[in-house]
Short mmCIF file of C-alpha atoms and ligand atoms in Angstrom, two decimals:
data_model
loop_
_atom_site.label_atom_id
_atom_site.label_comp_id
_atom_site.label_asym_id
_atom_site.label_seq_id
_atom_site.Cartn_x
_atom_site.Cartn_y
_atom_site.Cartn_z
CA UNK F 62 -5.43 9.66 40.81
CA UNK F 63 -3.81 12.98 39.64
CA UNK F 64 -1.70 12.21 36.05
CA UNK F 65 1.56 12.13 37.55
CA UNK F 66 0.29 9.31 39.77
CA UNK F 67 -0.97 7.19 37.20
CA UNK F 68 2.05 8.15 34.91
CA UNK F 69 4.64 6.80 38.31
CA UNK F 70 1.74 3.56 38.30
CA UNK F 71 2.20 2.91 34.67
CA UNK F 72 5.87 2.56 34.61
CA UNK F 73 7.46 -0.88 33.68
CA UNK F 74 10.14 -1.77 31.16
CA UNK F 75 9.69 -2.84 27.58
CA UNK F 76 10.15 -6.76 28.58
CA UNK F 77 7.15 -5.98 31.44
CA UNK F 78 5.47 -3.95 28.71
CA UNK F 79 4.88 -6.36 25.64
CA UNK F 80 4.30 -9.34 28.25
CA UNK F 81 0.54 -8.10 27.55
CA UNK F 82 0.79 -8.86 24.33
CA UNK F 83 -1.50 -12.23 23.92
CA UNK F 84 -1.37 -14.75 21.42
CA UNK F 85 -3.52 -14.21 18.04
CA UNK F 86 -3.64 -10.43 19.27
CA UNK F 87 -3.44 -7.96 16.07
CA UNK F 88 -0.40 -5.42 16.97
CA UNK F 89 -0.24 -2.36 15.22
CA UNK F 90 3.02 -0.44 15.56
CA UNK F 91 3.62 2.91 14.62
CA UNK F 92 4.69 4.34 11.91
CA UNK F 93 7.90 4.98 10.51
CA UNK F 94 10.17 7.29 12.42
CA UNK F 95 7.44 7.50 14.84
CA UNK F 96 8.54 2.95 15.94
CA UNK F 97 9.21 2.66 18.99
CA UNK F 98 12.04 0.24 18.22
CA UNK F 99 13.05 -0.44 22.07
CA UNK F 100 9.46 -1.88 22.05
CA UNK F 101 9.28 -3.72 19.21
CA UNK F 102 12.73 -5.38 19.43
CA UNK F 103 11.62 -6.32 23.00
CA UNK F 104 8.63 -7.97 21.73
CA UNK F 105 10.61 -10.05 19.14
CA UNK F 106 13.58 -11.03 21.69
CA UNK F 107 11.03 -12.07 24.20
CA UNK F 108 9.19 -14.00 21.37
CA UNK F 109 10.18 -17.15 22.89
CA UNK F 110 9.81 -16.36 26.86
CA UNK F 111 6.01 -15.44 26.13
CA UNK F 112 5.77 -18.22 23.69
CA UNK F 113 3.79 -16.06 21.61
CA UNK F 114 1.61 -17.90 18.89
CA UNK F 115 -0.32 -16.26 15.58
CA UNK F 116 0.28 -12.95 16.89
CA UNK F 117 -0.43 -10.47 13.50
CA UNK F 118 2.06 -7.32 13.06
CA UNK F 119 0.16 -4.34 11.17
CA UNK F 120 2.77 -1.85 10.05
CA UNK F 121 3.67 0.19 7.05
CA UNK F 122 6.88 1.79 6.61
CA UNK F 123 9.16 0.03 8.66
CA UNK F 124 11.94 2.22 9.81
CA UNK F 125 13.10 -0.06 12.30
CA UNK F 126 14.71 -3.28 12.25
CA UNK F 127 11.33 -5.26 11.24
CA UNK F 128 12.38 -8.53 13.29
CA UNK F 129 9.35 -10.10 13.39
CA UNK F 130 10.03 -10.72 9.82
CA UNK F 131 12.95 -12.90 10.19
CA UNK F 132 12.38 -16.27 9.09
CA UNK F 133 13.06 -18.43 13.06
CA UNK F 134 9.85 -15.58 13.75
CA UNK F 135 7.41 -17.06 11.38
CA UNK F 136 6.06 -19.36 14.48
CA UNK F 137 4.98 -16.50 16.63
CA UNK F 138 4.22 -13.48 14.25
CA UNK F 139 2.57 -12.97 10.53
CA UNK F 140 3.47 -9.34 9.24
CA UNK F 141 0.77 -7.70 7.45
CA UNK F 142 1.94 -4.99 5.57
CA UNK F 143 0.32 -2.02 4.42
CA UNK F 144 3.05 -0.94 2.45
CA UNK F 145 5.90 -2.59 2.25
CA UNK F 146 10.11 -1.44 2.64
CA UNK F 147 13.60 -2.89 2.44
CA UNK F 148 13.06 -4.47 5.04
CA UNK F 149 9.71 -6.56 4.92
CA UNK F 150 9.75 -6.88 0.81
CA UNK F 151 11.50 -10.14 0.96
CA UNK F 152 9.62 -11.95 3.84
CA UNK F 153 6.43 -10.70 1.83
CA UNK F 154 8.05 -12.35 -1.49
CA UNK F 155 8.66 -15.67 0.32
CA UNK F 156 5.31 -15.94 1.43
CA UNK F 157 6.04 -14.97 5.74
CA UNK F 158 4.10 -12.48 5.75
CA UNK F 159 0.83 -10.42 3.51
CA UNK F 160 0.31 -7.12 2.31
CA UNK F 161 -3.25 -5.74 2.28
CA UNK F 162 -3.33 -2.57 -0.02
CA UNK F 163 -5.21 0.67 0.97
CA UNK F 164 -5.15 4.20 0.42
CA UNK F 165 -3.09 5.61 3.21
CA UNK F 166 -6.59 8.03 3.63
CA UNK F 167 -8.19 5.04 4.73
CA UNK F 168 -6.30 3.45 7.00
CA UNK F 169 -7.78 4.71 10.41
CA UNK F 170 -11.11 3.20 8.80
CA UNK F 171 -9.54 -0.05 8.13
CA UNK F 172 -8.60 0.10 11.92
CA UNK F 173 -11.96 0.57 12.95
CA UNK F 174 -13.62 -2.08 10.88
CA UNK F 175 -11.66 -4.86 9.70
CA UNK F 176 -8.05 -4.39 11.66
CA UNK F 177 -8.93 -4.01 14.90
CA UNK F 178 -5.88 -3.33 17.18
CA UNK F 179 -5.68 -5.46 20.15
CA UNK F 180 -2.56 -3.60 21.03
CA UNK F 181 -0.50 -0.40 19.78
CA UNK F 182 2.97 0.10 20.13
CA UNK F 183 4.02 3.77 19.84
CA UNK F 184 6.84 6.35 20.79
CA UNK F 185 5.53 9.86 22.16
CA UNK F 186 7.14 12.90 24.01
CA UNK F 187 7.42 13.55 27.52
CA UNK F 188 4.36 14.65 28.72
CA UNK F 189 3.73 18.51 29.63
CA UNK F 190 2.26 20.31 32.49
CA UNK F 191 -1.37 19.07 32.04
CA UNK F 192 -0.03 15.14 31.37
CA UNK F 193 -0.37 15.20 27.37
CA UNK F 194 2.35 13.35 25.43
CA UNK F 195 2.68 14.53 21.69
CA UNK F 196 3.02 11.64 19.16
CA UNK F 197 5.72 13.91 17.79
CA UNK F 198 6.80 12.90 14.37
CA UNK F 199 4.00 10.05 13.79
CA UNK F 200 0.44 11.21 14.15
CA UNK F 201 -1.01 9.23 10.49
CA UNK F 202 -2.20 6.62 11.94
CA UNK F 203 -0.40 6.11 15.31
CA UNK F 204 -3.31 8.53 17.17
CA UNK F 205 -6.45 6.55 15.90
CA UNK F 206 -5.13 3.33 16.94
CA UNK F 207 -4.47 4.60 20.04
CA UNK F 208 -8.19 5.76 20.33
CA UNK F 209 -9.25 1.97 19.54
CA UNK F 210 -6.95 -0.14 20.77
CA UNK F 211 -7.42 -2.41 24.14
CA UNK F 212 -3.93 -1.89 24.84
CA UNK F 213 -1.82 1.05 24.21
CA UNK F 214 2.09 0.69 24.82
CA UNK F 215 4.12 3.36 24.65
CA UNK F 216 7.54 4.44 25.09
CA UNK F 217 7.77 7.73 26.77
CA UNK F 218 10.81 9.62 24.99
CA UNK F 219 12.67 12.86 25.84
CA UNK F 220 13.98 12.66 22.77
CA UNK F 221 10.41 12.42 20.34
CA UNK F 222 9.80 16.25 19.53
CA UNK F 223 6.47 18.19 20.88
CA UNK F 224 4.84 18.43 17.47
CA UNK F 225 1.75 20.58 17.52
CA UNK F 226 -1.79 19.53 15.86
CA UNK F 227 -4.11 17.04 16.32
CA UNK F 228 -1.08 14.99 17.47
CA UNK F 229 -1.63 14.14 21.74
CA UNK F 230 -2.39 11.93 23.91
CA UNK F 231 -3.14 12.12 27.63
CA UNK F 232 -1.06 9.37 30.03
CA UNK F 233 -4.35 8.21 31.86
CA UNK F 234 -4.99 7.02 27.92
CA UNK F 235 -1.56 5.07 27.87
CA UNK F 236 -1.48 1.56 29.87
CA UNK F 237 1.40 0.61 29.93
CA UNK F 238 5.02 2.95 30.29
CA UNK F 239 8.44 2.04 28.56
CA UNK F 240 10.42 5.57 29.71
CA UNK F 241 13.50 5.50 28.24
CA UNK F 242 15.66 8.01 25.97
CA UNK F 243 16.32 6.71 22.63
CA UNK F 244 17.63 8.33 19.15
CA UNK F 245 14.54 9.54 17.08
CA UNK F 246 14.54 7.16 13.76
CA UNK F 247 16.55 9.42 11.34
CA UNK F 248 16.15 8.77 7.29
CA UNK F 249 19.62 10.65 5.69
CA UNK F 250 18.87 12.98 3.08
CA UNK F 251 18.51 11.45 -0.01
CA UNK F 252 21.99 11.58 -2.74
CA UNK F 253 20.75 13.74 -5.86
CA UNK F 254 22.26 13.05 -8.73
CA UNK F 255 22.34 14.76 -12.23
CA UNK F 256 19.35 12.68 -13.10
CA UNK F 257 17.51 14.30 -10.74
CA UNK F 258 18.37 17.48 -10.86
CA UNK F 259 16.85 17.80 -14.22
CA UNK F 260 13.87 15.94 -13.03
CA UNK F 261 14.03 18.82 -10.06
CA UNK F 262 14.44 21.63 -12.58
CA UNK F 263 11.13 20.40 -14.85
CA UNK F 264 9.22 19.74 -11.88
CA UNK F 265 9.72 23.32 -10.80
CA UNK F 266 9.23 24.94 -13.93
CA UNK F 267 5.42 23.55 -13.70
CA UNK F 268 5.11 25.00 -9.44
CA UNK F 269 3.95 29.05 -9.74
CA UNK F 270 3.85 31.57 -6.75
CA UNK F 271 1.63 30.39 -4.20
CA UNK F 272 1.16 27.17 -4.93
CA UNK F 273 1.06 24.70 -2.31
CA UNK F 274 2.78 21.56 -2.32
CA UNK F 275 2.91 17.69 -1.59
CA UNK F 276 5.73 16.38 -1.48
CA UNK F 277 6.95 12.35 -1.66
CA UNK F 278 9.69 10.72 -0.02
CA UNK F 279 13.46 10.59 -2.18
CA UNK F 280 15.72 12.08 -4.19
CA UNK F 281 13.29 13.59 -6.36
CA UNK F 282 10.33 15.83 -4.07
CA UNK F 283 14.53 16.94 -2.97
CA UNK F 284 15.47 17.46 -5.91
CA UNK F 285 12.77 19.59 -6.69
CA UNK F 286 13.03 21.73 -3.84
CA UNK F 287 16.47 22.56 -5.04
CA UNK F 288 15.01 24.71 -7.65
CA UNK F 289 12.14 26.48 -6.01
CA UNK F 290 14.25 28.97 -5.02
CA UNK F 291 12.67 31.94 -6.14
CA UNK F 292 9.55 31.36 -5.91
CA UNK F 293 7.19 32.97 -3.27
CA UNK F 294 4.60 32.14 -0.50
CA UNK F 295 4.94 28.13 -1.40
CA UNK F 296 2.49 26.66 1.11
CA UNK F 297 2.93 22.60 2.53
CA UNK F 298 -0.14 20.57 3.26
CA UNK F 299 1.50 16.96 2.78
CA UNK F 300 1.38 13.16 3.81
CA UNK F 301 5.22 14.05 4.81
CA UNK F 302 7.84 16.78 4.58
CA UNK F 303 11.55 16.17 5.46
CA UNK F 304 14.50 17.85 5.82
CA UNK F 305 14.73 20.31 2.59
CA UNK F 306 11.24 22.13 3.44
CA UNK F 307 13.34 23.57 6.72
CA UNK F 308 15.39 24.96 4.18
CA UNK F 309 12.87 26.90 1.97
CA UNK F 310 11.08 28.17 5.40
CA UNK F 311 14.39 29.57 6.77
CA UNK F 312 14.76 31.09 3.62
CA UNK F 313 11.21 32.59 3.47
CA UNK F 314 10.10 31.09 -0.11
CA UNK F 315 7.51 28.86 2.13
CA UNK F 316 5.45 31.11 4.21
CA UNK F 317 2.01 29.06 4.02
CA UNK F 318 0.34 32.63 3.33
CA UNK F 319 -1.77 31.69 0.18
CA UNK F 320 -3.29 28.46 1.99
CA UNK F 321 -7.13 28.76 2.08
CA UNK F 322 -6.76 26.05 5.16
CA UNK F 323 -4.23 26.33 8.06
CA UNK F 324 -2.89 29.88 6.80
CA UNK F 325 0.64 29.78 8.09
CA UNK F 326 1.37 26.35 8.95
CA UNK F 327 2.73 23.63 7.55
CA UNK F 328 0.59 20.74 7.60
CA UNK F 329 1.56 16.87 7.49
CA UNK F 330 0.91 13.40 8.98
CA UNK F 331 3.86 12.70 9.44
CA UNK F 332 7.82 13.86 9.51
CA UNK F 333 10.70 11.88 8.36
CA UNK F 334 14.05 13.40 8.26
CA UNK F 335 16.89 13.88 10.40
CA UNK F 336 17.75 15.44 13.60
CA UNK F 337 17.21 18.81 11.87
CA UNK F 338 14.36 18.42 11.09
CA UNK F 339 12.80 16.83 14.68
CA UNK F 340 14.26 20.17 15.93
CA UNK F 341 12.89 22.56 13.41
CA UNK F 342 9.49 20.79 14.43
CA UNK F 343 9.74 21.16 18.08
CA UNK F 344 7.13 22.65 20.18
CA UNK F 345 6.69 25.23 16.83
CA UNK F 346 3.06 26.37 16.78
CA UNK F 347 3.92 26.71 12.85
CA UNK F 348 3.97 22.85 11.91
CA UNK F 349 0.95 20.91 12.62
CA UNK F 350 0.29 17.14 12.80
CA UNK F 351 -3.16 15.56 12.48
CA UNK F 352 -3.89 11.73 11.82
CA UNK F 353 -4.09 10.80 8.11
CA UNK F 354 -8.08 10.45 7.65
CA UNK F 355 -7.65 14.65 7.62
CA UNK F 356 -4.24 14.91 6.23
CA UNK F 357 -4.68 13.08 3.16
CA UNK F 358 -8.46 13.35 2.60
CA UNK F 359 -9.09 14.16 -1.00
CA UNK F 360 -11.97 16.48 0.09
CA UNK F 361 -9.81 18.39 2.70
CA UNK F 362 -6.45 18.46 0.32
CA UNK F 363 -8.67 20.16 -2.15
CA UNK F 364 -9.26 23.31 0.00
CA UNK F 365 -6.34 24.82 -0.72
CA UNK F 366 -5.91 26.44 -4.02
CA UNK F 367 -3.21 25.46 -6.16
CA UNK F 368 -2.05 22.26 -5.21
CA UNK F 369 0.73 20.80 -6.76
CA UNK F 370 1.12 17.16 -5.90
CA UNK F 371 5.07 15.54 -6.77
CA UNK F 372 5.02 11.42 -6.57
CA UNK F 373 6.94 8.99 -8.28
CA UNK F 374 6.35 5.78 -9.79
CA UNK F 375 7.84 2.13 -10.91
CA UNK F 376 6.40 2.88 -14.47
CA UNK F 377 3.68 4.24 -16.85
CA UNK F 378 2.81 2.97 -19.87
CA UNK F 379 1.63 4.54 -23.30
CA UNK F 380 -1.89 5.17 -21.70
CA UNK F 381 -0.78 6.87 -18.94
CA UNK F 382 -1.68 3.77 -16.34
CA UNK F 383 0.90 4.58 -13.58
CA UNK F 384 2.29 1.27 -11.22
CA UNK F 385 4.28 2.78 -8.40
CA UNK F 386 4.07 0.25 -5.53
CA UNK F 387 5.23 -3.12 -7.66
CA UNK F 388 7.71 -4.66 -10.26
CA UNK F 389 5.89 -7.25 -12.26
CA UNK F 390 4.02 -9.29 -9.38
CA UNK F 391 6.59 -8.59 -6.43
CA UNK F 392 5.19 -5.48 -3.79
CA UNK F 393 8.12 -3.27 -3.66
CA UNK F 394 6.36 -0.69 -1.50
CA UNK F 395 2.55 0.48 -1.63
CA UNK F 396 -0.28 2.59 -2.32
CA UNK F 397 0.65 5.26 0.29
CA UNK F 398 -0.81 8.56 0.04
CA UNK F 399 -0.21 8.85 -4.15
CA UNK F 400 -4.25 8.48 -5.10
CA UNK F 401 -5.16 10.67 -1.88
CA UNK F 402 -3.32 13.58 -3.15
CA UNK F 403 -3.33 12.66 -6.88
CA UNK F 404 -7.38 13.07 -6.23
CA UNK F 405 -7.25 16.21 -3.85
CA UNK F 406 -4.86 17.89 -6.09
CA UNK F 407 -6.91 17.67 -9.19
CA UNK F 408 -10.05 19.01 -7.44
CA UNK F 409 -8.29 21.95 -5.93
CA UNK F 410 -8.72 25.30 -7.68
CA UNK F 411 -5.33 25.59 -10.42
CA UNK F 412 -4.33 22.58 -8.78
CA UNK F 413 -1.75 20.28 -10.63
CA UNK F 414 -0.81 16.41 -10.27
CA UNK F 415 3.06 15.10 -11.36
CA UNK F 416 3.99 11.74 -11.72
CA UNK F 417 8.11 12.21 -11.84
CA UNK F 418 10.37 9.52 -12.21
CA UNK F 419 13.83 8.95 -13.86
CA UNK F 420 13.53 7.48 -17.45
CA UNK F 421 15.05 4.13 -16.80
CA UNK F 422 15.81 1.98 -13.93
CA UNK F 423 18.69 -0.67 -12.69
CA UNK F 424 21.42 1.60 -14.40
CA UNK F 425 19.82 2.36 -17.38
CA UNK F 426 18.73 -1.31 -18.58
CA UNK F 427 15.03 -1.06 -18.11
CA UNK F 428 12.63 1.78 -19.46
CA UNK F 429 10.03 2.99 -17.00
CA UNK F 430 7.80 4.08 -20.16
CA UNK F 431 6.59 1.07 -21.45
CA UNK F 432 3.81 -0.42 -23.79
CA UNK F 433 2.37 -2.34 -21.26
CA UNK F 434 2.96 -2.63 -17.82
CA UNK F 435 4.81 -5.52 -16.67
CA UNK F 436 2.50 -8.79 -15.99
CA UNK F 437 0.70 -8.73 -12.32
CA UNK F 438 1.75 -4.97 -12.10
CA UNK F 439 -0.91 -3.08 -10.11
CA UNK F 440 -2.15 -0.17 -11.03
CA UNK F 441 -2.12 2.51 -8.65
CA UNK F 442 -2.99 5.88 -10.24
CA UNK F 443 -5.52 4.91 -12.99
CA UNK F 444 -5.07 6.86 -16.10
CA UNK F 445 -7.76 8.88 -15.95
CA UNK F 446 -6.56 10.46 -12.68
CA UNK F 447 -2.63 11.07 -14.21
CA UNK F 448 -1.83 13.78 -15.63
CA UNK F 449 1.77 15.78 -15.87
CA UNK F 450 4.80 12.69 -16.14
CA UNK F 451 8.08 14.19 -15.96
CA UNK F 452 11.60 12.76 -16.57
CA UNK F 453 14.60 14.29 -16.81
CA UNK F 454 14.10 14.51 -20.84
CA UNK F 455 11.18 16.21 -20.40
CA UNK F 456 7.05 17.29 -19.25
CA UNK F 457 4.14 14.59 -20.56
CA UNK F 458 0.72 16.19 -20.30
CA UNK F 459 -1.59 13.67 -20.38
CA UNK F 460 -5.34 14.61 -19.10
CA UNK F 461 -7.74 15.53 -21.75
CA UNK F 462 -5.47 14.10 -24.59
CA UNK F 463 -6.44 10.80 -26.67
CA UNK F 464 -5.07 7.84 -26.32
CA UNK F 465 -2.28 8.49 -29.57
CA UNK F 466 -1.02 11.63 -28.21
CA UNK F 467 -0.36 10.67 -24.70
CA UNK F 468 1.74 7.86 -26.29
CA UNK F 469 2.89 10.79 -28.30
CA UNK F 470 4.29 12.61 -25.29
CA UNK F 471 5.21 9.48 -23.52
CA UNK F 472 7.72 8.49 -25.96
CA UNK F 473 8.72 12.23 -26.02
CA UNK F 474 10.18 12.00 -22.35
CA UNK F 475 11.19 8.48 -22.83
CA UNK F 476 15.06 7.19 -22.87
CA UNK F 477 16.39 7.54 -26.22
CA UNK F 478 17.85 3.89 -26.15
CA UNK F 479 14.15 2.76 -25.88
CA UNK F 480 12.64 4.95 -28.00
CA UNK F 481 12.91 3.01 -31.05
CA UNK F 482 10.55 -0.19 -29.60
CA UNK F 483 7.83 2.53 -28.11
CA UNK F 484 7.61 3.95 -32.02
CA UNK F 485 6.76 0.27 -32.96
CA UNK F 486 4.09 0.04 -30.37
CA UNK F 487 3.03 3.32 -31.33
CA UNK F 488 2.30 2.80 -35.19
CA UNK F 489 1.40 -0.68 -34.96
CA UNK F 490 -1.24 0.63 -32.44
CA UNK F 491 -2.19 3.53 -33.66
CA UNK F 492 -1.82 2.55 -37.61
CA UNK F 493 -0.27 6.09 -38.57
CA UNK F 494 3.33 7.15 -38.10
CA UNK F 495 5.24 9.00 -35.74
CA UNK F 496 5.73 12.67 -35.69
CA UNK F 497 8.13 13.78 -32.94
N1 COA T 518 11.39 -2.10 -13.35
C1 COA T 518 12.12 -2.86 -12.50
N2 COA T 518 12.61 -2.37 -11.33
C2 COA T 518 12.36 -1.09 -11.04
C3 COA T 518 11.63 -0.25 -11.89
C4 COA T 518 11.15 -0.81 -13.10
N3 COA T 518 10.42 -0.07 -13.95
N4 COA T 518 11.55 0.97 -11.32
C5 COA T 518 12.19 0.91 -10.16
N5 COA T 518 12.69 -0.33 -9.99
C6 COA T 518 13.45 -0.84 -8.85
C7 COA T 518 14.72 -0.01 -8.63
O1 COA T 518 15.80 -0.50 -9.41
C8 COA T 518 14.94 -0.23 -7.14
O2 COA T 518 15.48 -1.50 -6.93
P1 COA T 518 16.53 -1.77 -5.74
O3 COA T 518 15.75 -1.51 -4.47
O4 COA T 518 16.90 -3.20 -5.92
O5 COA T 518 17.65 -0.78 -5.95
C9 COA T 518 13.51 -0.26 -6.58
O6 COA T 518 12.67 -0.63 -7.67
C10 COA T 518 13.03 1.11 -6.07
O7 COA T 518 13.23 2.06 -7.08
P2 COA T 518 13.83 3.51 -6.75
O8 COA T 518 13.91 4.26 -8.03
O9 COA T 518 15.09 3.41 -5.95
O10 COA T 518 12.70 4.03 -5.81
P3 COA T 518 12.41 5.40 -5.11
O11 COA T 518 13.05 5.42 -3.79
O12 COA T 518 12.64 6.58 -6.01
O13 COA T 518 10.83 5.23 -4.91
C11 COA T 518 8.68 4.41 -5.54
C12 COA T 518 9.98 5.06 -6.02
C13 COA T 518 7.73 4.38 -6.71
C14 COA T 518 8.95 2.99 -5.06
C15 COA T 518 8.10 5.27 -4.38
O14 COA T 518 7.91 6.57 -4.82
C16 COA T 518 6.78 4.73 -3.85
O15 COA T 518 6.77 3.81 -3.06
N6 COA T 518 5.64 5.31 -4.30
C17 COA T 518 4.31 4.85 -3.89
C18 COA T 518 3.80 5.55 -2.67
C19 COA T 518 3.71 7.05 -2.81
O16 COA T 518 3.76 7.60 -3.87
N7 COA T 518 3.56 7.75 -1.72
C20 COA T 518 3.48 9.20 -1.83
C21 COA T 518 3.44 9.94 -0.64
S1 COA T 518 4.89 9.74 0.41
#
């Protein structure tokens, strides 16, 4: 059977589609922008019809509306997150659904060992003359579960971009056919507010000519790009980029011409952004997509000279132990790619690590430089892996200090309303006094 035969055999609508999934079959549905939300609603309205029992959702950031969360869905589906969004937070909270953490690096792995996918849900392009769909803005790891799982759904989308890369898949590999036009997932472009534009501004002051960067998702890694104006031959190799990198290429301060790896391309597992951005991306030989296990491995990131990773966190405290993914006990979000590059970026050649963050949280009524973190906080980024903190009062340096001055610096950058209890901390344990 030639493709376009099996592609014209394959055909059925989302309803026909997830009436293969089985109960106590593991789904894994793809990532972020990359959800193919026609599917995944259909599998949640038809919940009922199929009478679907135990059936095990493995996502991570949900973009989409996350129904199988809802509360009347606890009989047929169990969420298990492997990071966690607005969306999925609560049901995790109340106990509907788990959250099994894991470096973003690894999650492929985790598929092929302990997660097995029964089925895959996943959004791809139309495919070209040869019968290969692009994964377009979700390659991570959308494209390994697709090379494991019995069942591989997929919604066939004029709309998904062509991204190049490691980032196809062939229709005789796809089983069943959902092809329909739907709007890309967009995320808007982040508000930046004063706060971060002096969190931008520090952040930039520590990026030099050349350097290539990792950027998070938010107002900050935005921020940030705000001031790298003049600066030349910036380079991306990245778990994500979104809209603002678009910017800096059209403007030619990132050319990708210093990378030791993929000269001249930008390279990311995945793309989250708006229309602009999907467009930018499409069918340009310049911006590659491979699955995560490359992306974000430590041992590849570190080829490049010069890498300057930019995450953020929930809080440090005076050691430098960094929680980003919880408040207290409660999973807010998750380990994501933060170690991956945190590690990568340290072994690369001049390479730099920044932790940036505002100095308080919840309108300036908690400090996110504390003595200790809060009780059940996980640590994500241990503190012998952290090094530059930045807030918008200022740069921490923390690797190869002691103990006393990286509470030193801490309290440097800390909110001035708070500063007063970190001195206490400081000289009861440190038994000397503060010197600014
Ligand atoms: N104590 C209590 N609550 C806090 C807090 C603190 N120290 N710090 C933040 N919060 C709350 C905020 O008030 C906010 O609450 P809300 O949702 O009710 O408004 C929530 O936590 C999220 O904080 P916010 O500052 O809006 O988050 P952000 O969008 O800037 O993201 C992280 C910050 C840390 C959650 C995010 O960077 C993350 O998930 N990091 C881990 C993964 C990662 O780094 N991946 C990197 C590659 S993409």
């Amino acid at each position: 059977m030639s493709w376009k035969e099996q592609y014209a055999d394959r055909i059925c609508t989302a309803e026909e589609a997830v009436s293969h999934i089985k109960s106590g079959d593991r789904v894994v549905v793809a990532h972020a922008c990359g959800e193919p939300v026609i599917i995944t609603d259909a599998m949640v309205a038809c919940a009922d019809k199929y009478d679907y029992k135990d059936v095990e959702i493995v996502h991570m950031v949900p973009m989409g509306h996350a129904g199988y969360v809802a509360p009347e869905q606890s009989k047929h589906f169990r969420h298990n997150g492997l990071f966690l969004g607005g969306t999925t937070k609560g049901a995790i909270a109340d106990g509907r659904g788990d959250f099994t953490p894991v470096f973003f690096s690894q999650v492929p792995d985790l598929l092929r060992t302990k997660l097995h996918p029964n089925v895959l849900l996943a959004c791809v392009s139309e495919p070209d003359e040869h019968g290969y769909c692009s994964f377009g803005v979700s390659c991570d790891y959308t494209k390994p579960a697709a090379e494991i799982a019995d069942i591989v759904i997929a919604q066939v989308n004029p709309k998904m971009p062509r991204v190049h890369g490691d980032n196809f898949i062939h229709i005789s590999d796809i089983d069943y056919i959902v092809a329909e036009e739907s709007d890309i997932v967009e995320l808007a472009p982040p508000k930046i507010g004063e706060v971060q534009r002096k969190i931008g501004e520090n952040i930039a002051s520590l990026v030099h000519d050349g350097a290539c960067l990792q950027l998070g998702i938010g107002a900050i890694p935005d921020a940030v790009l705000l001031f790298l104006k003049d600066k030349k031959d910036l380079g991306i190799h990245s778990e994500m980029f979104s809209d603002g990198v678009v910017e800096l290429i059209e403007a030619g301060v990132i050319t990708n011409k210093c990378k030791q790896i993929d000269n001249g391309k930008c390279v990311a597992t995945f793309l989250m952004g708006t229309k602009r951005l999907y467009d930018y991306a499409n069918d340009n030989p310049s911006v590659e997509l491979k699955s995560v296990d490359i992306v974000n491995d430590p041992y590849v990131i570190r080829q490049n000279d010069n890498v300057v990773s930019i995450n953020s966190c929930v809080e440090v405290d005076l050691m430098g132990q960094v929680c980003s993914e919880s408040v207290g006990l409660q999973q807010i979000s998750g380990v994501g790619g933060q170690v991956d590059f945190v590690r990568g970026a340290t072994m690369s050649k001049g390479g730099r690590t920044i932790m940036a963050m505002p100095s308080t949280a919840a309108k300036g009524t908690i400090s996110k430089i504390v003595p200790f973190l809060t009780h059940g906080a996980a640590v994500t980024t241990s503190r012998c892996d952290v090094d530059y903190v930045v807030t918008e009062h200022g740069i921490a340096q923390l690797k190869g200090n002691t103990l006393r001055e990286r509470a030193r610096q801490l309290i440097a950058i800390a909110d001035p309303a708070f500063k007063d209890g970190l001195i206490a901390e400081y000289e009861s344990r440190f038994k000397c006094t503060y010197e600014a």
